[in-house]
mmCIF file of C-alpha atoms in Angstrom:
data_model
loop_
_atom_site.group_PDB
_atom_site.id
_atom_site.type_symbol
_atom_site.label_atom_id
_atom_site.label_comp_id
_atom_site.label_asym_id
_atom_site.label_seq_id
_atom_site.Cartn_x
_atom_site.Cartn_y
_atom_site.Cartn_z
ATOM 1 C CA UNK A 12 4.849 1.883 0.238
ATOM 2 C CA UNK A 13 4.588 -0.984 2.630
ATOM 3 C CA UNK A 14 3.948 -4.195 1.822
ATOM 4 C CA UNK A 15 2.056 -6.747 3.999
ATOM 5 C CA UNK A 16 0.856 -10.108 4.369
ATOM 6 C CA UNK A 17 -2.351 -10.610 6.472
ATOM 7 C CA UNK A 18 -3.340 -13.510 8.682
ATOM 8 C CA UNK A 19 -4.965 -15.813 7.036
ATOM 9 C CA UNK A 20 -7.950 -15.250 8.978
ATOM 10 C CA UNK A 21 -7.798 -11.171 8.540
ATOM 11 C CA UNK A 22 -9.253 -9.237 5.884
ATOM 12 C CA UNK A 23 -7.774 -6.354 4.847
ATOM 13 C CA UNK A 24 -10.051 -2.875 6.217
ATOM 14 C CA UNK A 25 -8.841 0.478 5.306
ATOM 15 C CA UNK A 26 -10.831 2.704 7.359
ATOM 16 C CA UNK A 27 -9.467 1.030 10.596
ATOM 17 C CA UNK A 28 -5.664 0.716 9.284
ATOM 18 C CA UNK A 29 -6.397 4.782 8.359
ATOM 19 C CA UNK A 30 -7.140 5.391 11.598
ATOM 20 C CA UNK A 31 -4.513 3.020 13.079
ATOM 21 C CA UNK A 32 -1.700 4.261 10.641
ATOM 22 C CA UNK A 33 -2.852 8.193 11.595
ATOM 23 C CA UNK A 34 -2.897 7.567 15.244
ATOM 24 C CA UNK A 35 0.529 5.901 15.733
ATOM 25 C CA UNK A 36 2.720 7.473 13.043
ATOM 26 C CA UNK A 37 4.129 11.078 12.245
ATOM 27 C CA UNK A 38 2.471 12.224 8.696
ATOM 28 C CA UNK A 39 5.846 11.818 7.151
ATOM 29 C CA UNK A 40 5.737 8.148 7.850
ATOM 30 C CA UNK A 41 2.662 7.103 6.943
ATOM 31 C CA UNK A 42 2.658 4.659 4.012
ATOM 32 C CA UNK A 43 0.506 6.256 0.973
ATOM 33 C CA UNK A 44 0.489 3.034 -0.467
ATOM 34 C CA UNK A 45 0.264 -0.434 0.772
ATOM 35 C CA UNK A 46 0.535 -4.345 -1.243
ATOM 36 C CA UNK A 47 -1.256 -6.962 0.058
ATOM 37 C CA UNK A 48 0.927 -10.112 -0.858
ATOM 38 C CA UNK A 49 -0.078 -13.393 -0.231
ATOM 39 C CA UNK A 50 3.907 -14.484 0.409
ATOM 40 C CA UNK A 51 6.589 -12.205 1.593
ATOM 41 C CA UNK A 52 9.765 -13.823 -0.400
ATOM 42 C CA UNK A 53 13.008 -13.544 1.252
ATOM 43 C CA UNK A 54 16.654 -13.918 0.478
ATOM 44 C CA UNK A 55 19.106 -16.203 1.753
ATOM 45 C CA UNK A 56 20.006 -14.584 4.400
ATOM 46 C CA UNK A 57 16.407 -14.033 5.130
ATOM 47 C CA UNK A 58 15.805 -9.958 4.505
ATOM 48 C CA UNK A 59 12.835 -8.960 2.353
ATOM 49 C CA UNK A 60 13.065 -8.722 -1.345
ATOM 50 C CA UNK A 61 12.660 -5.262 -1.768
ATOM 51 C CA UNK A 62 14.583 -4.719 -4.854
ATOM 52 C CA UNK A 63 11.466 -6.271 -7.151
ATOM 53 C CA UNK A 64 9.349 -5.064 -5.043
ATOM 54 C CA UNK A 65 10.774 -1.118 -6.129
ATOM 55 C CA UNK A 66 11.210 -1.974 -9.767
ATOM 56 C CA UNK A 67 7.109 -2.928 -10.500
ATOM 57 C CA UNK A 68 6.156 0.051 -8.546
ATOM 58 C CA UNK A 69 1.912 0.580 -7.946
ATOM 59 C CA UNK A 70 0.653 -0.087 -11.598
ATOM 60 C CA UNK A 71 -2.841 -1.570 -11.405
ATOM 61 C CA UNK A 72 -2.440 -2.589 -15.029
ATOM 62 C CA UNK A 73 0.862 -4.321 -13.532
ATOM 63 C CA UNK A 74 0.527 -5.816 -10.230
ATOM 64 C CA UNK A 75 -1.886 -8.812 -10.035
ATOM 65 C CA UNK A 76 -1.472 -7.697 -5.832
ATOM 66 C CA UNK A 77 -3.745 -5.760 -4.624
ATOM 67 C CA UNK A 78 -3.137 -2.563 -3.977
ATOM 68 C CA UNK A 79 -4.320 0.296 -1.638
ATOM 69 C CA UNK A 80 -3.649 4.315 -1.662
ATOM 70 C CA UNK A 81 -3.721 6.673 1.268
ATOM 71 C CA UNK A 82 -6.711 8.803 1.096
ATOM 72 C CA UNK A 83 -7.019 11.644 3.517
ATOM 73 C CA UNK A 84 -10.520 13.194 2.160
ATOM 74 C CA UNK A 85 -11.946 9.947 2.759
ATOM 75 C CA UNK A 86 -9.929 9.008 5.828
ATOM 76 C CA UNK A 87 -9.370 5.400 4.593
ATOM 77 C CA UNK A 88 -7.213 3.628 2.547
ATOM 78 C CA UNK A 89 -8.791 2.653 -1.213
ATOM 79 C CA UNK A 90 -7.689 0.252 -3.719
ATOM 80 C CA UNK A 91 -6.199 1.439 -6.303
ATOM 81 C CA UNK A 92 -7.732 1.369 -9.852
ATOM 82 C CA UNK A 93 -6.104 2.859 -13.544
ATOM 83 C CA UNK A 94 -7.824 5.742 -13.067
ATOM 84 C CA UNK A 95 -6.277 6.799 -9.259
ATOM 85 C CA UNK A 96 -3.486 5.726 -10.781
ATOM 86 C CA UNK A 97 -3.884 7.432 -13.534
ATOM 87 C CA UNK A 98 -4.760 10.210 -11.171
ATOM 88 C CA UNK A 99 -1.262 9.832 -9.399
ATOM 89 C CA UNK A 100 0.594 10.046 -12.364
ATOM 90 C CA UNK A 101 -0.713 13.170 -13.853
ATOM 91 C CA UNK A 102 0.028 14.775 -10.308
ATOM 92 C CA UNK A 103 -3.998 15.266 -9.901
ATOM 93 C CA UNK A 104 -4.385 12.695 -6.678
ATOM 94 C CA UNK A 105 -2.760 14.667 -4.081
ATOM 95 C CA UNK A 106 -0.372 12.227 -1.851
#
């Protein structure tokens, strides 16, 4: 998963970060998921929070964030609802 925070002038477009993600990265490093967050909180020593970040995982039903999942049928990147989730968790979404 990556996590992001976008310009405050940018929206957030999943066919073009598909095709930028796809076009600069080896398969194996492509991010199948990626949290839009509207503050990136850091430490004191001023590294990323990434403990927190682990621990609530991609749960819709969880994460007020929003939240987008790799789709390679599609070619895009789509937010996540319960039932992709849902979908993920019963091993049926392939990632």
């Amino acid at each position: 998963m990556a996590c992001i925070r976008l310009k405050e002038t940018c929206e957030f477009n999943g066919e073009s970060t598909y095709r930028h993600v796809n076009t600069h990265l080896p398969n194996y490093a492509r991010p199948r998921f990626i949290r839009i967050k509207s503050a990136v909180e850091l430490t004191a020593t001023f590294k990323y929070r990434k403990v927190q970040l682990v621990e609530e995982g991609f749960n819709p039903a969880v994460i007020k964030d929003r939240l987008y999942v790799l789709d390679d049928k599609e070619k895009l990147y789509v937010q996540i609802t319960q039932d992709i989730y849902n979908s993920v968790k019963a091993h049926d979404f392939k990632l």
